[in-house]
mmCIF file of C-alpha atoms in Angstrom:
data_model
loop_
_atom_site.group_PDB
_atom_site.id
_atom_site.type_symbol
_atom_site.label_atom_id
_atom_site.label_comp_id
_atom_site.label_asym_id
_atom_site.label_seq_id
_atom_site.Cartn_x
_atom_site.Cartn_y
_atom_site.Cartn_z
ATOM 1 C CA UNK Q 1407 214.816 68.791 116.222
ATOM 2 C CA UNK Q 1408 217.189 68.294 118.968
ATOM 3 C CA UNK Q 1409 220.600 69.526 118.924
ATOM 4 C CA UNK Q 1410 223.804 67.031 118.789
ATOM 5 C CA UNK Q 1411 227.291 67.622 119.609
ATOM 6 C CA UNK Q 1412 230.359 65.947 117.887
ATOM 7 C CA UNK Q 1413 234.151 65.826 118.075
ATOM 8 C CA UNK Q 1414 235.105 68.292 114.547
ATOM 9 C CA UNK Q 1415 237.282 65.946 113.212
ATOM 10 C CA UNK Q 1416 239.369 62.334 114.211
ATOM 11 C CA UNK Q 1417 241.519 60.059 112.647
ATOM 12 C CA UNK Q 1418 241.567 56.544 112.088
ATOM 13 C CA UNK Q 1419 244.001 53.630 110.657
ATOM 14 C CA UNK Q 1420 242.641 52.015 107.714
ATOM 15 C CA UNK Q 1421 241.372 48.253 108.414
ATOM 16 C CA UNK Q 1422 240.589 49.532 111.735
ATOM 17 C CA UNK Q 1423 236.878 50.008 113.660
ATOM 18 C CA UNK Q 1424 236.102 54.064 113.336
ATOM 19 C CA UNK Q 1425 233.955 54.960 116.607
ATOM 20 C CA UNK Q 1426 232.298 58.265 116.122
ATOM 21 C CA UNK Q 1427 230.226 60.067 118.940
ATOM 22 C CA UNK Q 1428 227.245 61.961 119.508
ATOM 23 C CA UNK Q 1429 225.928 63.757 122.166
ATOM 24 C CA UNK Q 1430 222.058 63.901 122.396
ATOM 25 C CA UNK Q 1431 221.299 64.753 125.736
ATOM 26 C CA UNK Q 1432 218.018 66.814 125.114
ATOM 27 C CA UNK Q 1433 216.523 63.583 122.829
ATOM 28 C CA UNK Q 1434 212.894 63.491 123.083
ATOM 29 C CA UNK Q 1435 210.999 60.072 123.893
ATOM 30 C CA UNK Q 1436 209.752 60.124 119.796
ATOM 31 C CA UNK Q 1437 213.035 61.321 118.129
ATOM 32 C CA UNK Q 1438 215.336 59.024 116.237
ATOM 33 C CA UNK Q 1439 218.723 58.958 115.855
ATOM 34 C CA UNK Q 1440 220.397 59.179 112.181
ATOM 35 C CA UNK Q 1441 223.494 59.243 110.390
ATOM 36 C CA UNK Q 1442 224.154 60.419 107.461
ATOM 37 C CA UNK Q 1443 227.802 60.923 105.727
ATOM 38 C CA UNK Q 1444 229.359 63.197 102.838
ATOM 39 C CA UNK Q 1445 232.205 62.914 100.695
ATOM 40 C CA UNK Q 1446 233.929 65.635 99.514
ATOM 41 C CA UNK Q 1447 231.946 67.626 96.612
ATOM 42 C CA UNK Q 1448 228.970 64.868 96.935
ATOM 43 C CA UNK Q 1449 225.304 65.269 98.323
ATOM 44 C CA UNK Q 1450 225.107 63.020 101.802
ATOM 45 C CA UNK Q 1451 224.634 59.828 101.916
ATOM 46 C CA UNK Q 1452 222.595 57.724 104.488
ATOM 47 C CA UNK Q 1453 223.667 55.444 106.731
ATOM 48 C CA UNK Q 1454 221.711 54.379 109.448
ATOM 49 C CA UNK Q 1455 219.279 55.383 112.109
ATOM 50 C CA UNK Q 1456 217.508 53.735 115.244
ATOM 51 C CA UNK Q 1457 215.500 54.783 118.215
ATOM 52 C CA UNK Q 1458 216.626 52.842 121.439
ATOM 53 C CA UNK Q 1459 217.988 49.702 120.291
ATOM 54 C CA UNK Q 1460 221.366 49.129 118.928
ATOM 55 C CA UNK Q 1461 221.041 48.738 114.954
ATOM 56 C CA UNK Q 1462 223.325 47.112 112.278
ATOM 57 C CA UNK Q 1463 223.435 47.032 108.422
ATOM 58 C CA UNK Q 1464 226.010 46.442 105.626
ATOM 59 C CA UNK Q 1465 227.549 49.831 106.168
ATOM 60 C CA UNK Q 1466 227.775 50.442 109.929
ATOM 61 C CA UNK Q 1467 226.570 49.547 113.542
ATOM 62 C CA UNK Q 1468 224.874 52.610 115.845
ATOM 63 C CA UNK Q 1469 224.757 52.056 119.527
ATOM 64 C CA UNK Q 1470 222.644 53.757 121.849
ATOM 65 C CA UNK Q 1471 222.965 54.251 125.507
ATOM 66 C CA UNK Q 1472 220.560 53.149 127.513
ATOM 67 C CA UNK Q 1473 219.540 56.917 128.458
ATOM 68 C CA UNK Q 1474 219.638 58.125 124.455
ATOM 69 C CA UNK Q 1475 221.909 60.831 125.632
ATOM 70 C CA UNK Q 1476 224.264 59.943 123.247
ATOM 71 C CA UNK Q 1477 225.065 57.136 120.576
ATOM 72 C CA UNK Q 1478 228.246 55.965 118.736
ATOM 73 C CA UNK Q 1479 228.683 54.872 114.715
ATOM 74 C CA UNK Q 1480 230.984 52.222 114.125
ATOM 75 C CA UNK Q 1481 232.262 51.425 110.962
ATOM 76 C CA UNK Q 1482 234.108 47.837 111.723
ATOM 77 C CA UNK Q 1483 236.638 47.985 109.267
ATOM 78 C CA UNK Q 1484 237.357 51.155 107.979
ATOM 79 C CA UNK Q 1485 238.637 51.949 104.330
ATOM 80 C CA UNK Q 1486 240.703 55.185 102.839
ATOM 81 C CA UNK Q 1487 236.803 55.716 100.807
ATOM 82 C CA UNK Q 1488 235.107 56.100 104.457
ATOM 83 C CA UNK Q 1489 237.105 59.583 104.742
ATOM 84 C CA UNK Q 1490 234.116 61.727 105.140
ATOM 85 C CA UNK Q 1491 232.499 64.043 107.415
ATOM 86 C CA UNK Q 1492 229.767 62.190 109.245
ATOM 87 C CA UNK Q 1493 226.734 63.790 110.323
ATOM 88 C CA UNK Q 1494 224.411 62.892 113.812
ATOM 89 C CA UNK Q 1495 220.956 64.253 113.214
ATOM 90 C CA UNK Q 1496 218.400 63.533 115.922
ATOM 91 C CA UNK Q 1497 214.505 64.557 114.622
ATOM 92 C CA UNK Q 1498 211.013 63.305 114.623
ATOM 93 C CA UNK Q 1499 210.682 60.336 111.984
ATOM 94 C CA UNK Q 1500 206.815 61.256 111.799
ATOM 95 C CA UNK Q 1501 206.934 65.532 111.389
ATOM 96 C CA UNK Q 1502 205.241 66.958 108.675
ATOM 97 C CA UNK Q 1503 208.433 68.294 106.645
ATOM 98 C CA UNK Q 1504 210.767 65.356 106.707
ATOM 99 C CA UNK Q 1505 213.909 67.797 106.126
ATOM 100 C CA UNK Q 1506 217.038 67.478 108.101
ATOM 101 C CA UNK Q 1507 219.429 70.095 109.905
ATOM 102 C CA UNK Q 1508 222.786 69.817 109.696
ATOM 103 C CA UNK Q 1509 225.001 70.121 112.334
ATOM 104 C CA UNK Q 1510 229.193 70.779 111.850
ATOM 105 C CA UNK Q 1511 229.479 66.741 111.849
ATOM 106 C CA UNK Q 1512 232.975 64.738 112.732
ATOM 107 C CA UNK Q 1513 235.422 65.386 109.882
ATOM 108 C CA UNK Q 1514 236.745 61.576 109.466
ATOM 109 C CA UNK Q 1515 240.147 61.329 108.480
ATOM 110 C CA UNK Q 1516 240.854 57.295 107.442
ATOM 111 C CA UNK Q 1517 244.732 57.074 107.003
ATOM 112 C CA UNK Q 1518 246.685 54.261 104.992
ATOM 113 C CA UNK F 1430 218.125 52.589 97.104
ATOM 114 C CA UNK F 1431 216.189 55.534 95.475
ATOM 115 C CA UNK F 1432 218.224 57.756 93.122
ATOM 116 C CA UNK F 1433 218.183 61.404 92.955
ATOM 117 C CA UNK F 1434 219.741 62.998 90.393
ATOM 118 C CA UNK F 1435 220.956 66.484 90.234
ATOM 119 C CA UNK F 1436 221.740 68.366 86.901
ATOM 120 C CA UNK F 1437 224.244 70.035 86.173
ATOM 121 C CA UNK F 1438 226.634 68.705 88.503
ATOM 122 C CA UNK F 1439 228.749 72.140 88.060
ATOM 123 C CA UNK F 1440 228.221 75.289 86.279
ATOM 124 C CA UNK F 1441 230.339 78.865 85.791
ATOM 125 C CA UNK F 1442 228.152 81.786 84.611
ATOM 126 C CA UNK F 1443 228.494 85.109 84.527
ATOM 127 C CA UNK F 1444 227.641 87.513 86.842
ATOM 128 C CA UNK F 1445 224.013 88.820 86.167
ATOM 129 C CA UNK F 1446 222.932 85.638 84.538
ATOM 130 C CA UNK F 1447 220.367 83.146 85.885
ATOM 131 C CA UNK F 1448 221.338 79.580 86.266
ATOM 132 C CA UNK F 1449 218.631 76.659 86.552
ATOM 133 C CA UNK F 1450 219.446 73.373 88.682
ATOM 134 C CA UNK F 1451 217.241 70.222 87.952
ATOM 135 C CA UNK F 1452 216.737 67.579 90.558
ATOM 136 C CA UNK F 1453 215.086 64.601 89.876
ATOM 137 C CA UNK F 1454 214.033 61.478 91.125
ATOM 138 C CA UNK F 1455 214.305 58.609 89.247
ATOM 139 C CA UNK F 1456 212.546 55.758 90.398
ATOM 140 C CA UNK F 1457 210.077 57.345 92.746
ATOM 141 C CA UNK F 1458 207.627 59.567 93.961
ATOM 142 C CA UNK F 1459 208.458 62.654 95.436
ATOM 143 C CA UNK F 1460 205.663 65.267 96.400
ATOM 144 C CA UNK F 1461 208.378 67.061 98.944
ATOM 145 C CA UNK F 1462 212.031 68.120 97.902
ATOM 146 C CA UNK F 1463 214.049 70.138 100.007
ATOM 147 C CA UNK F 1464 216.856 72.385 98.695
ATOM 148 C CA UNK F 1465 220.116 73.192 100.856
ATOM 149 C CA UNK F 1466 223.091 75.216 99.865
ATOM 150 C CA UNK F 1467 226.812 74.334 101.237
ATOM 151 C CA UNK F 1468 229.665 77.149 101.623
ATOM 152 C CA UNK F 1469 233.240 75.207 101.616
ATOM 153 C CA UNK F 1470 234.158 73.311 104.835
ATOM 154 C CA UNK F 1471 230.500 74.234 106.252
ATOM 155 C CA UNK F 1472 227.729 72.322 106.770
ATOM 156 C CA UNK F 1473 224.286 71.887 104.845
ATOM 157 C CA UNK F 1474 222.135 74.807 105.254
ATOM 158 C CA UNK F 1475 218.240 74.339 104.303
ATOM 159 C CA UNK F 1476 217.018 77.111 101.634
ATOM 160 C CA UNK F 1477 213.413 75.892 101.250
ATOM 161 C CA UNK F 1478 211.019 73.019 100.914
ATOM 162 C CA UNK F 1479 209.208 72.433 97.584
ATOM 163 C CA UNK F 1480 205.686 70.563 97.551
ATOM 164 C CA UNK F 1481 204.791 68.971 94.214
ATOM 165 C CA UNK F 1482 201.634 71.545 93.163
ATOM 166 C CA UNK F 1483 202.110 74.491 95.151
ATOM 167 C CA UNK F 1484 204.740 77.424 96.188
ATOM 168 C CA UNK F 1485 207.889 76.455 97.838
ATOM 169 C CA UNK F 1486 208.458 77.161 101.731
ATOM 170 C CA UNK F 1487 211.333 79.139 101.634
ATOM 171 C CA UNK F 1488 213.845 79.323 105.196
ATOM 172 C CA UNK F 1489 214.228 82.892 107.012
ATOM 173 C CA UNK F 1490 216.721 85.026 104.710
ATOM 174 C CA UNK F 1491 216.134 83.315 101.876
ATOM 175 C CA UNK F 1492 215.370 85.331 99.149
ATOM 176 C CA UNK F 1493 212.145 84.019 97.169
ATOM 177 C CA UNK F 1494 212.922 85.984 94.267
ATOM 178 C CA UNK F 1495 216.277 85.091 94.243
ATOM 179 C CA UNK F 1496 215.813 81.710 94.527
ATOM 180 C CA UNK F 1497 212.903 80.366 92.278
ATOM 181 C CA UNK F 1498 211.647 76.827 93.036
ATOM 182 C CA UNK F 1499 208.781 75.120 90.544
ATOM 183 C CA UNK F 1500 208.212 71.148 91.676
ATOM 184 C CA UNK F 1501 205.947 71.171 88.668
ATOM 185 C CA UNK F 1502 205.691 67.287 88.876
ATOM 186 C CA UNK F 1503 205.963 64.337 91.104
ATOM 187 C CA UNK F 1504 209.924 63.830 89.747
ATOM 188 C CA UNK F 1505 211.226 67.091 89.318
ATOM 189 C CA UNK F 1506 212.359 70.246 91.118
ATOM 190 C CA UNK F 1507 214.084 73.142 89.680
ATOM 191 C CA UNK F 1508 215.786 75.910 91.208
ATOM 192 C CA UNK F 1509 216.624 78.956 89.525
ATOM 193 C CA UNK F 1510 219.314 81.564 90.703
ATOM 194 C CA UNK F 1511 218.105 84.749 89.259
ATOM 195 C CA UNK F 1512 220.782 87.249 88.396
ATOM 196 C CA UNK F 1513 223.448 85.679 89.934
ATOM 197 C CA UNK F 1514 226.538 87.127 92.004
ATOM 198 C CA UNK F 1515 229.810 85.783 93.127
ATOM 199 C CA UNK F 1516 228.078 85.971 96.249
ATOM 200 C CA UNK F 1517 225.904 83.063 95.382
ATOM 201 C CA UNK F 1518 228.571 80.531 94.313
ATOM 202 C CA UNK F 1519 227.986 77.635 96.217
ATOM 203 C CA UNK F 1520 227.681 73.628 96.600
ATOM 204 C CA UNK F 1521 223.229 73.247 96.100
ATOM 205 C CA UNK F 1522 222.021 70.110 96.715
ATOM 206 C CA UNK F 1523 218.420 68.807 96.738
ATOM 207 C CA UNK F 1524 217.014 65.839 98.874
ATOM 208 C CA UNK F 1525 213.553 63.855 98.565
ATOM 209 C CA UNK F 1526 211.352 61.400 100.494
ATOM 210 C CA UNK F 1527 210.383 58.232 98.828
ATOM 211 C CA UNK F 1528 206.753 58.165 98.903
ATOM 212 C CA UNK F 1529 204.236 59.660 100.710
ATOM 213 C CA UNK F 1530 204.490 57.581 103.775
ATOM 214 C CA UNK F 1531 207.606 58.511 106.063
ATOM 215 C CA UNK F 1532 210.439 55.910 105.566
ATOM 216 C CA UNK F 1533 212.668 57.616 108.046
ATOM 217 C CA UNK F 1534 214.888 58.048 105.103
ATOM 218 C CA UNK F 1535 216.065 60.691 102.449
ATOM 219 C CA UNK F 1536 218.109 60.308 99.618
ATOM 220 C CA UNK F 1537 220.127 63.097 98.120
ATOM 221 C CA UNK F 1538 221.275 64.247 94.717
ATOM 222 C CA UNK F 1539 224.960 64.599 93.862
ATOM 223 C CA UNK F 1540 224.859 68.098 94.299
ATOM 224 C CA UNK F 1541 225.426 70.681 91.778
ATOM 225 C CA UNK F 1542 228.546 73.079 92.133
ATOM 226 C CA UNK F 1543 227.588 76.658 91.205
ATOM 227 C CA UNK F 1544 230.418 79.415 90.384
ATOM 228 C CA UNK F 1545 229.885 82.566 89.414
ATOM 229 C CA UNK F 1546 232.422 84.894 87.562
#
């Protein structure tokens, strides 16, 4: 699976749109973004995932660039229960083991 | 969306005891499980993958004897830390696929908080 890069940590003001990054600059043509978040002391939770168009369900948007070097979650209005660290995983929907690796994720800091 | 449920969600032994963590899923299917282990502020590390029916697929440096996996049926998992050490307190977690087809998706258990004394 291909390697992503993320800020550690950021802040946002609650009721406001959270915009978290990911660099995926070595994406292959058959690799999938996904997202995935965890709470503190809980197992992750997922959240969304796309391949080259932009995708949107109850919990979040993801963009992707054009070039699927990099992608961006957006949580639209963001509440103190979003704090979280949020995890870009880029891997092959269709590979044999299905398992994910975890990078350090974006530590998401929603304040009041 | 599919439930997996870990139990128990935290345990303290003592040291040289052997501690079993369940992880089931509820309301599906799961012939592959995956076990991961999580130090404080780190992220998810992968210990082994468990097929429903045969051994477990353990990651480099994992232990095998240490770390006993049985997926004896299409719902359940267990891993057992043999002889534990303070060494081995940690966050485990276990994840599944729904079905056998790829849905692009996993779903997680709760996690299971292991301390030992």
């Amino acid at each position: 699976d291909a390697k992503t890069t993320q800020p550690t940590s950021m802040d946002c003001a609650e009721g406001r749109a959270a915009n978290l990054p990911c660099n995926h600059s070595t994406i292959s043509g058959n690799e999938y973004v996904y997202w995935y978040r965890q709470i503190h002391s809980q197992g992750p939770q997922y959240i969304i995932h796309g391949l080259k168009n932009n995708e949107t369900n109850e919990m979040a948007s993801l963009i992707i660039t054009e070039d699927r070097k990099s992608s961006t979650l957006i949580l639209p209005h963001a509440t103190l229960r979003d704090t979280a660290v949020y995890y870009c995983i880029v891997r092959v929907a269709h590979n044999a083991g299905n398992m994910l690796t975890f990078g350090g994720g974006t530590r998401l800091m929603v304040k009041p | 969306g599919a439930v997996v449920s870990q139990h128990p969600s935290w345990v303290i032994c003592k040291s040289g005891t052997s501690v079993k963590i369940e992880c089931r899923s509820l309301d599906f299917q799961a012939t592959t499980m995956f076990w991961y282990r999580q130090f404080p502020k780190k992220s998810l590390m992968l210990m082994a993958t468990s097929n429903e029916g045969s051994k477990a697929t353990y990651e480099q440096g994992v232990e095998k004897d240490k770390f006993l996996i049985n997926h004896a049926s299409l719902t359940l998992s267990t891993l057992t830390v043999t002889s534990a050490h303070p060494e081995d307190s940690s966050f485990y977690i276990c994840s599944a696929r729904a079905g056998l087809a790829n849905t692009g998706e996993l779903f997680f258990g709760e996690g299971s908080r292991l301390t030992v004394l």
